[in-house]
PDB file of C-alpha atoms and ligand atoms in Angstrom:
ATOM      1  CA  MET A 261      85.808  96.338  97.916  1.00  0.00           C
ATOM      2  CA  GLU A 262      86.994  96.583 101.538  1.00  0.00           C
ATOM      3  CA  GLU A 263      90.298  98.432 101.872  1.00  0.00           C
ATOM      4  CA  LEU A 264      93.193  96.598 103.480  1.00  0.00           C
ATOM      5  CA  THR A 265      96.147  98.317 105.109  1.00  0.00           C
ATOM      6  CA  ILE A 266      99.360  96.365 105.587  1.00  0.00           C
ATOM      7  CA  ALA A 267     102.233  97.520 107.851  1.00  0.00           C
ATOM      8  CA  LEU A 268     105.670  96.314 106.780  1.00  0.00           C
ATOM      9  CA  THR A 269     109.016  96.418 108.579  1.00  0.00           C
ATOM     10  CA  LYS A 270     111.379  98.853 106.853  1.00  0.00           C
ATOM     11  CA  GLY A 271     114.433  97.308 105.233  1.00  0.00           C
ATOM     12  CA  ARG A 272     115.195  93.762 104.191  1.00  0.00           C
ATOM     13  CA  LEU A 273     112.071  92.309 105.761  1.00  0.00           C
ATOM     14  CA  ALA A 274     109.870  94.711 103.734  1.00  0.00           C
ATOM     15  CA  GLU A 275     111.576  93.627 100.508  1.00  0.00           C
ATOM     16  CA  LYS A 276     111.045  89.949 101.274  1.00  0.00           C
ATOM     17  CA  SER A 277     107.473  90.618 102.399  1.00  0.00           C
ATOM     18  CA  MET A 278     106.660  92.433  99.139  1.00  0.00           C
ATOM     19  CA  LYS A 279     108.182  89.634  97.050  1.00  0.00           C
ATOM     20  CA  LEU A 280     105.910  87.167  98.825  1.00  0.00           C
ATOM     21  CA  LEU A 281     102.826  89.416  98.651  1.00  0.00           C
ATOM     22  CA  THR A 282     103.475  89.998  94.939  1.00  0.00           C
ATOM     23  CA  ARG A 283     103.656  86.237  94.330  1.00  0.00           C
ATOM     24  CA  ALA A 284     100.397  85.875  96.251  1.00  0.00           C
ATOM     25  CA  GLY A 285      98.701  88.453  93.973  1.00  0.00           C
ATOM     26  CA  TYR A 286      99.083  91.609  96.111  1.00  0.00           C
ATOM     27  CA  PRO A 287     101.706  93.686  94.292  1.00  0.00           C
ATOM     28  CA  CYS A 288     102.460  97.375  94.693  1.00  0.00           C
ATOM     29  CA  ARG A 289     104.201  98.989  91.734  1.00  0.00           C
ATOM     30  CA  GLU A 290     104.472 102.352  93.526  1.00  0.00           C
ATOM     31  CA  MET A 291     106.717 100.740  96.116  1.00  0.00           C
ATOM     32  CA  GLU A 292     109.238  99.468  93.580  1.00  0.00           C
ATOM     33  CA  GLU A 293     110.287 103.028  92.771  1.00  0.00           C
ATOM     34  CA  ASP A 294     113.121 104.309  94.897  1.00  0.00           C
ATOM     35  CA  SER A 295     111.766 106.992  97.210  1.00  0.00           C
ATOM     36  CA  ARG A 296     111.533 108.267 100.768  1.00  0.00           C
ATOM     37  CA  LYS A 297     107.776 107.786 100.796  1.00  0.00           C
ATOM     38  CA  LEU A 298     106.375 105.778 103.690  1.00  0.00           C
ATOM     39  CA  ILE A 299     102.941 104.922 102.345  1.00  0.00           C
ATOM     40  CA  PHE A 300     102.043 103.333  99.023  1.00  0.00           C
ATOM     41  CA  ARG A 301      98.803 102.350  97.348  1.00  0.00           C
ATOM     42  CA  ASN A 302      97.497  99.833  94.880  1.00  0.00           C
ATOM     43  CA  GLU A 303      94.172 101.532  93.977  1.00  0.00           C
ATOM     44  CA  GLU A 304      93.022  98.705  91.755  1.00  0.00           C
ATOM     45  CA  LEU A 305      93.251  96.122  94.558  1.00  0.00           C
ATOM     46  CA  GLY A 306      92.217  98.480  97.386  1.00  0.00           C
ATOM     47  CA  LEU A 307      95.491  98.054  99.236  1.00  0.00           C
ATOM     48  CA  SER A 308      97.681 100.423 101.242  1.00  0.00           C
ATOM     49  CA  PHE A 309     101.145  99.465 102.417  1.00  0.00           C
ATOM     50  CA  PHE A 310     103.255 101.398 104.864  1.00  0.00           C
ATOM     51  CA  LEU A 311     106.798 101.117 106.116  1.00  0.00           C
ATOM     52  CA  SER A 312     107.547 101.448 109.800  1.00  0.00           C
ATOM     53  CA  LYS A 313     110.203 100.478 112.316  1.00  0.00           C
ATOM     54  CA  GLY A 314     109.783  96.854 113.368  1.00  0.00           C
ATOM     55  CA  PRO A 315     108.747  97.473 116.996  1.00  0.00           C
ATOM     56  CA  ASP A 316     105.992  99.819 115.792  1.00  0.00           C
ATOM     57  CA  VAL A 317     104.341  97.218 113.516  1.00  0.00           C
ATOM     58  CA  PRO A 318     102.471  95.442 116.371  1.00  0.00           C
ATOM     59  CA  THR A 319     101.419  98.860 117.707  1.00  0.00           C
ATOM     60  CA  TYR A 320      99.856  99.894 114.373  1.00  0.00           C
ATOM     61  CA  VAL A 321      98.108  96.529 114.181  1.00  0.00           C
ATOM     62  CA  GLU A 322      96.812  96.548 117.781  1.00  0.00           C
ATOM     63  CA  TYR A 323      95.270 100.000 117.316  1.00  0.00           C
ATOM     64  CA  GLY A 324      93.827  99.123 113.899  1.00  0.00           C
ATOM     65  CA  ALA A 325      95.893 101.666 111.963  1.00  0.00           C
ATOM     66  CA  ALA A 326      96.936  98.597 109.969  1.00  0.00           C
ATOM     67  CA  ASP A 327      94.739  95.533 109.426  1.00  0.00           C
ATOM     68  CA  ILE A 328      97.745  93.324 108.837  1.00  0.00           C
ATOM     69  CA  GLY A 329     101.402  93.535 109.871  1.00  0.00           C
ATOM     70  CA  ILE A 330     104.555  91.658 108.983  1.00  0.00           C
ATOM     71  CA  THR A 331     107.490  91.656 111.365  1.00  0.00           C
ATOM     72  CA  GLY A 332     109.872  89.353 113.235  1.00  0.00           C
ATOM     73  CA  SER A 333     108.683  87.003 115.975  1.00  0.00           C
ATOM     74  CA  ASP A 334     111.323  88.606 118.240  1.00  0.00           C
ATOM     75  CA  ILE A 335     109.459  91.903 118.001  1.00  0.00           C
ATOM     76  CA  ILE A 336     106.037  90.288 118.387  1.00  0.00           C
ATOM     77  CA  MET A 337     107.220  88.564 121.587  1.00  0.00           C
ATOM     78  CA  GLU A 338     108.935  91.639 122.963  1.00  0.00           C
ATOM     79  CA  GLU A 339     106.061  94.044 122.263  1.00  0.00           C
ATOM     80  CA  ASN A 340     103.343  91.594 123.402  1.00  0.00           C
ATOM     81  CA  ARG A 341     100.555  93.558 121.680  1.00  0.00           C
ATOM     82  CA  ARG A 342      97.004  92.329 121.098  1.00  0.00           C
ATOM     83  CA  ALA A 343      96.816  90.787 117.601  1.00  0.00           C
ATOM     84  CA  TYR A 344      96.266  87.417 115.984  1.00  0.00           C
ATOM     85  CA  GLU A 345      99.444  85.750 114.746  1.00  0.00           C
ATOM     86  CA  VAL A 346      98.262  83.964 111.608  1.00  0.00           C
ATOM     87  CA  LEU A 347     101.271  82.838 109.561  1.00  0.00           C
ATOM     88  CA  ASP A 348     104.925  81.919 109.889  1.00  0.00           C
ATOM     89  CA  LEU A 349     106.407  83.325 106.663  1.00  0.00           C
ATOM     90  CA  GLY A 350     109.582  81.241 106.878  1.00  0.00           C
ATOM     91  CA  PHE A 351     112.039  84.028 106.036  1.00  0.00           C
ATOM     92  CA  GLY A 352     114.113  86.198 108.351  1.00  0.00           C
ATOM     93  CA  LYS A 353     115.159  83.039 110.171  1.00  0.00           C
ATOM     94  CA  CYS A 354     117.553  83.497 113.079  1.00  0.00           C
ATOM     95  CA  ARG A 355     117.861  82.684 116.807  1.00  0.00           C
ATOM     96  CA  MET A 356     117.483  84.632 120.026  1.00  0.00           C
ATOM     97  CA  CYS A 357     120.531  83.751 122.106  1.00  0.00           C
ATOM     98  CA  VAL A 358     122.304  84.427 125.335  1.00  0.00           C
ATOM     99  CA  ALA A 359     125.862  85.287 124.366  1.00  0.00           C
ATOM    100  CA  GLY A 360     129.004  86.500 126.040  1.00  0.00           C
ATOM    101  CA  PRO A 361     132.656  85.687 126.536  1.00  0.00           C
ATOM    102  CA  GLU A 362     133.364  81.996 127.220  1.00  0.00           C
ATOM    103  CA  SER A 363     134.236  83.024 130.791  1.00  0.00           C
ATOM    104  CA  ALA A 364     130.603  83.977 131.430  1.00  0.00           C
ATOM    105  CA  ARG A 365     129.420  80.369 131.008  1.00  0.00           C
ATOM    106  CA  SER A 366     130.148  79.534 134.642  1.00  0.00           C
ATOM    107  CA  LEU A 367     128.230  82.636 135.816  1.00  0.00           C
ATOM    108  CA  LEU A 368     125.176  81.212 134.059  1.00  0.00           C
ATOM    109  CA  GLU A 369     125.729  77.689 135.331  1.00  0.00           C
ATOM    110  CA  HIS A 370     126.049  78.878 138.924  1.00  0.00           C
ATOM    111  CA  HIS A 371     123.011  81.169 138.690  1.00  0.00           C
ATOM    112  CA  GLU A 372     125.087  84.174 139.661  1.00  0.00           C
ATOM    113  CA  MET A 373     123.499  87.593 139.875  1.00  0.00           C
ATOM    114  CA  ILE A 374     124.645  88.916 136.489  1.00  0.00           C
ATOM    115  CA  ARG A 375     124.060  91.931 134.280  1.00  0.00           C
ATOM    116  CA  VAL A 376     122.337  91.301 130.949  1.00  0.00           C
ATOM    117  CA  ALA A 377     122.306  93.870 128.135  1.00  0.00           C
ATOM    118  CA  SER A 378     119.589  93.571 125.500  1.00  0.00           C
ATOM    119  CA  LYS A 379     117.376  95.339 122.989  1.00  0.00           C
ATOM    120  CA  TYR A 380     114.769  92.840 124.217  1.00  0.00           C
ATOM    121  CA  PRO A 381     114.358  93.428 127.984  1.00  0.00           C
ATOM    122  CA  ASN A 382     111.007  91.597 128.164  1.00  0.00           C
ATOM    123  CA  ILE A 383     112.284  88.483 126.393  1.00  0.00           C
ATOM    124  CA  ALA A 384     115.444  88.550 128.524  1.00  0.00           C
ATOM    125  CA  ARG A 385     113.446  88.965 131.759  1.00  0.00           C
ATOM    126  CA  GLU A 386     111.042  86.180 130.857  1.00  0.00           C
ATOM    127  CA  TYR A 387     113.909  83.818 129.974  1.00  0.00           C
ATOM    128  CA  PHE A 388     115.936  84.409 133.141  1.00  0.00           C
ATOM    129  CA  GLN A 389     112.911  84.431 135.465  1.00  0.00           C
ATOM    130  CA  ASN A 390     110.880  81.550 134.094  1.00  0.00           C
ATOM    131  CA  ARG A 391     113.377  79.304 132.346  1.00  0.00           C
ATOM    132  CA  ARG A 392     116.520  79.715 134.388  1.00  0.00           C
ATOM    133  CA  HIS A 393     115.040  80.917 137.689  1.00  0.00           C
ATOM    134  CA  GLN A 394     117.970  83.291 137.904  1.00  0.00           C
ATOM    135  CA  THR A 395     117.849  86.830 139.295  1.00  0.00           C
ATOM    136  CA  VAL A 396     119.555  89.218 136.892  1.00  0.00           C
ATOM    137  CA  ASP A 397     119.911  92.918 136.274  1.00  0.00           C
ATOM    138  CA  ILE A 398     118.625  93.782 132.801  1.00  0.00           C
ATOM    139  CA  ILE A 399     120.042  96.794 130.966  1.00  0.00           C
ATOM    140  CA  LYS A 400     118.128  98.025 127.912  1.00  0.00           C
ATOM    141  CA  LEU A 401     120.281  98.995 124.909  1.00  0.00           C
ATOM    142  CA  ASN A 402     119.140 100.134 121.477  1.00  0.00           C
ATOM    143  CA  GLY A 403     121.708  98.450 119.232  1.00  0.00           C
ATOM    144  CA  SER A 404     125.306  97.224 118.925  1.00  0.00           C
ATOM    145  CA  VAL A 405     124.497  95.170 122.003  1.00  0.00           C
ATOM    146  CA  GLU A 406     127.674  93.101 121.542  1.00  0.00           C
ATOM    147  CA  LEU A 407     129.540  96.074 123.026  1.00  0.00           C
ATOM    148  CA  GLY A 408     127.976  95.324 126.422  1.00  0.00           C
ATOM    149  CA  PRO A 409     130.385  92.589 127.610  1.00  0.00           C
ATOM    150  CA  ILE A 410     133.362  94.130 125.762  1.00  0.00           C
ATOM    151  CA  VAL A 411     133.206  97.421 127.643  1.00  0.00           C
ATOM    152  CA  GLN A 412     132.091  95.636 130.833  1.00  0.00           C
ATOM    153  CA  LEU A 413     128.636  97.146 130.913  1.00  0.00           C
ATOM    154  CA  SER A 414     127.215  93.630 131.227  1.00  0.00           C
ATOM    155  CA  ASP A 415     128.285  90.010 131.703  1.00  0.00           C
ATOM    156  CA  VAL A 416     126.169  88.642 128.854  1.00  0.00           C
ATOM    157  CA  ILE A 417     123.733  89.810 126.185  1.00  0.00           C
ATOM    158  CA  VAL A 418     120.410  88.509 124.898  1.00  0.00           C
ATOM    159  CA  ASP A 419     120.341  89.212 121.172  1.00  0.00           C
ATOM    160  CA  ILE A 420     119.627  87.916 117.692  1.00  0.00           C
ATOM    161  CA  VAL A 421     122.190  85.667 116.050  1.00  0.00           C
ATOM    162  CA  GLU A 422     121.884  85.100 112.338  1.00  0.00           C
ATOM    163  CA  THR A 423     125.244  84.147 110.803  1.00  0.00           C
ATOM    164  CA  GLY A 424     127.144  84.450 114.094  1.00  0.00           C
ATOM    165  CA  SER A 425     129.763  86.730 112.534  1.00  0.00           C
ATOM    166  CA  THR A 426     129.074  89.747 114.800  1.00  0.00           C
ATOM    167  CA  LEU A 427     129.671  87.552 117.856  1.00  0.00           C
ATOM    168  CA  ARG A 428     132.780  85.934 116.356  1.00  0.00           C
ATOM    169  CA  GLU A 429     134.345  89.206 115.308  1.00  0.00           C
ATOM    170  CA  ASN A 430     133.855  90.563 118.818  1.00  0.00           C
ATOM    171  CA  GLY A 431     135.220  87.552 120.677  1.00  0.00           C
ATOM    172  CA  LEU A 432     131.823  86.426 121.995  1.00  0.00           C
ATOM    173  CA  THR A 433     130.101  83.075 121.800  1.00  0.00           C
ATOM    174  CA  VAL A 434     126.571  81.649 122.076  1.00  0.00           C
ATOM    175  CA  LEU A 435     125.995  80.401 125.631  1.00  0.00           C
ATOM    176  CA  ASP A 436     122.366  79.306 125.223  1.00  0.00           C
ATOM    177  CA  THR A 437     119.543  79.512 122.695  1.00  0.00           C
ATOM    178  CA  VAL A 438     116.363  81.222 123.899  1.00  0.00           C
ATOM    179  CA  CYS A 439     114.228  80.437 120.824  1.00  0.00           C
ATOM    180  CA  SER A 440     114.097  80.294 117.018  1.00  0.00           C
ATOM    181  CA  LEU A 441     112.799  83.331 115.163  1.00  0.00           C
ATOM    182  CA  SER A 442     111.246  84.127 111.780  1.00  0.00           C
ATOM    183  CA  ALA A 443     108.966  86.677 110.112  1.00  0.00           C
ATOM    184  CA  ARG A 444     105.279  86.413 111.050  1.00  0.00           C
ATOM    185  CA  MET A 445     102.013  87.861 109.794  1.00  0.00           C
ATOM    186  CA  ILE A 446      99.730  89.394 112.419  1.00  0.00           C
ATOM    187  CA  VAL A 447      96.130  90.623 112.079  1.00  0.00           C
ATOM    188  CA  ASN A 448      94.117  93.200 114.014  1.00  0.00           C
ATOM    189  CA  GLN A 449      91.419  91.450 116.032  1.00  0.00           C
ATOM    190  CA  VAL A 450      88.555  93.754 114.960  1.00  0.00           C
ATOM    191  CA  SER A 451      89.632  93.676 111.290  1.00  0.00           C
ATOM    192  CA  MET A 452      89.447  89.887 111.443  1.00  0.00           C
ATOM    193  CA  GLN A 453      85.756  90.193 112.444  1.00  0.00           C
ATOM    194  CA  MET A 454      84.876  93.052 110.086  1.00  0.00           C
ATOM    195  CA  LYS A 455      86.867  92.088 106.985  1.00  0.00           C
ATOM    196  CA  THR A 456      86.878  88.330 107.469  1.00  0.00           C
ATOM    197  CA  ASP A 457      86.495  87.251 103.835  1.00  0.00           C
ATOM    198  CA  ARG A 458      89.183  89.562 102.484  1.00  0.00           C
ATOM    199  CA  ILE A 459      91.665  88.754 105.209  1.00  0.00           C
ATOM    200  CA  LEU A 460      91.099  84.994 105.040  1.00  0.00           C
ATOM    201  CA  GLU A 461      91.507  85.163 101.257  1.00  0.00           C
ATOM    202  CA  LEU A 462      94.815  87.002 101.661  1.00  0.00           C
ATOM    203  CA  ILE A 463      96.065  84.527 104.281  1.00  0.00           C
ATOM    204  CA  GLY A 464      95.078  81.611 102.012  1.00  0.00           C
ATOM    205  CA  ARG A 465      96.806  83.107  98.981  1.00  0.00           C
ATOM    206  CA  VAL A 466      99.969  83.914 100.929  1.00  0.00           C
ATOM    207  CA  ARG A 467      99.982  80.379 102.352  1.00  0.00           C
ATOM    208  CA  ASP A 468      99.647  78.959  98.811  1.00  0.00           C
ATOM    209  CA  ALA A 469     102.515  81.179  97.603  1.00  0.00           C
ATOM    210  CA  LEU A 470     104.652  79.879 100.499  1.00  0.00           C
ATOM    211  CA  ASN A 471     103.814  76.270  99.669  1.00  0.00           C
ATOM    212  CA  GLU A 472     104.642  76.808  96.019  1.00  0.00           C
ATOM    213  CA  GLY A 473     108.058  77.992  97.246  1.00  0.00           C
TER     214      GLY A 473
HETATM  215  C1  PRP B  75     121.558  92.315 114.558  1.00  0.00           C
HETATM  216  C2  PRP B  75     121.772  91.684 115.926  1.00  0.00           C
HETATM  217  C3  PRP B  75     123.229  91.332 115.903  1.00  0.00           C
HETATM  218  C4  PRP B  75     123.470  90.984 114.454  1.00  0.00           C
HETATM  219  C5  PRP B  75     123.470  89.492 114.290  1.00  0.00           C
HETATM  220  O1  PRP B  75     121.946  93.634 114.639  1.00  0.00           O
HETATM  221  O2  PRP B  75     121.419  92.584 116.957  1.00  0.00           O
HETATM  222  O3  PRP B  75     124.014  92.416 116.292  1.00  0.00           O
HETATM  223  O4  PRP B  75     122.391  91.549 113.694  1.00  0.00           O
HETATM  224  O5  PRP B  75     123.732  89.093 112.972  1.00  0.00           O
HETATM  225  P1  PRP B  75     124.906  88.058 112.615  1.00  0.00           P
HETATM  226  O6  PRP B  75     124.763  86.875 113.532  1.00  0.00           O
HETATM  227  O7  PRP B  75     124.617  87.676 111.179  1.00  0.00           O
HETATM  228  O8  PRP B  75     126.223  88.750 112.758  1.00  0.00           O
HETATM  229  P2  PRP B  75     121.554  94.721 113.551  1.00  0.00           P
HETATM  230  O9  PRP B  75     122.343  94.518 112.309  1.00  0.00           O
HETATM  231  O10 PRP B  75     120.077  94.707 113.364  1.00  0.00           O
HETATM  232  O11 PRP B  75     122.027  96.101 114.194  1.00  0.00           O
HETATM  233  P3  PRP B  75     121.975  96.657 115.689  1.00  0.00           P
HETATM  234  O12 PRP B  75     123.040  95.915 116.463  1.00  0.00           O
HETATM  235  O13 PRP B  75     122.311  98.094 115.575  1.00  0.00           O
HETATM  236  O14 PRP B  75     120.617  96.409 116.233  1.00  0.00           O
END
């Protein structure tokens, strides 16, 4: 049997991914035990699973260290790695938004030269250049991006909004929606050629599991 290696995004997304893969017939008992291990096997089914930081999932898949990866569409867009995106998994739903204090709305409307803080500089650049035709200064942050406008590092942020509570609790509001987001399955392009039957079977079984709800 051809071995398959699947890269998962550490944390909540990995848990949801494993629930779905288990329903589709690709379980991994080793992973259910609490541990600091990063790689897990199901010998019987010829499967390896590993846990990585989200932005690294497309990297592992592009280089073929993983045949398959599961991560958010925000990360897939931002990283822009070579891989086939094969399935929308329907969980991890949220939005990429431009947010800031209400007072920043007019800066957007008047296409002012503003500062934008984001963990997603490529998505932010693409949005301001191609959709708004607005020249902006993009500042890359690594987290707690909502701080940007509060401490006057930036006028607005481009970030993920799920429940909206982080924005609310920090006196910020959504000023525009960039796009909807959800978890996606990606496949290495060479693996798709070399392990076609196994990968198509997995995609089919995961799709069936999704349809069965
Ligand atoms: C994400 C995102 C927002 C928050 C949105 O941050 O960057 O800050 O969640 O969720 P909400 O709309 O439900 O409040 P995350 O928790 O990943 O931490 P980080 O800010 O350190 O990246």
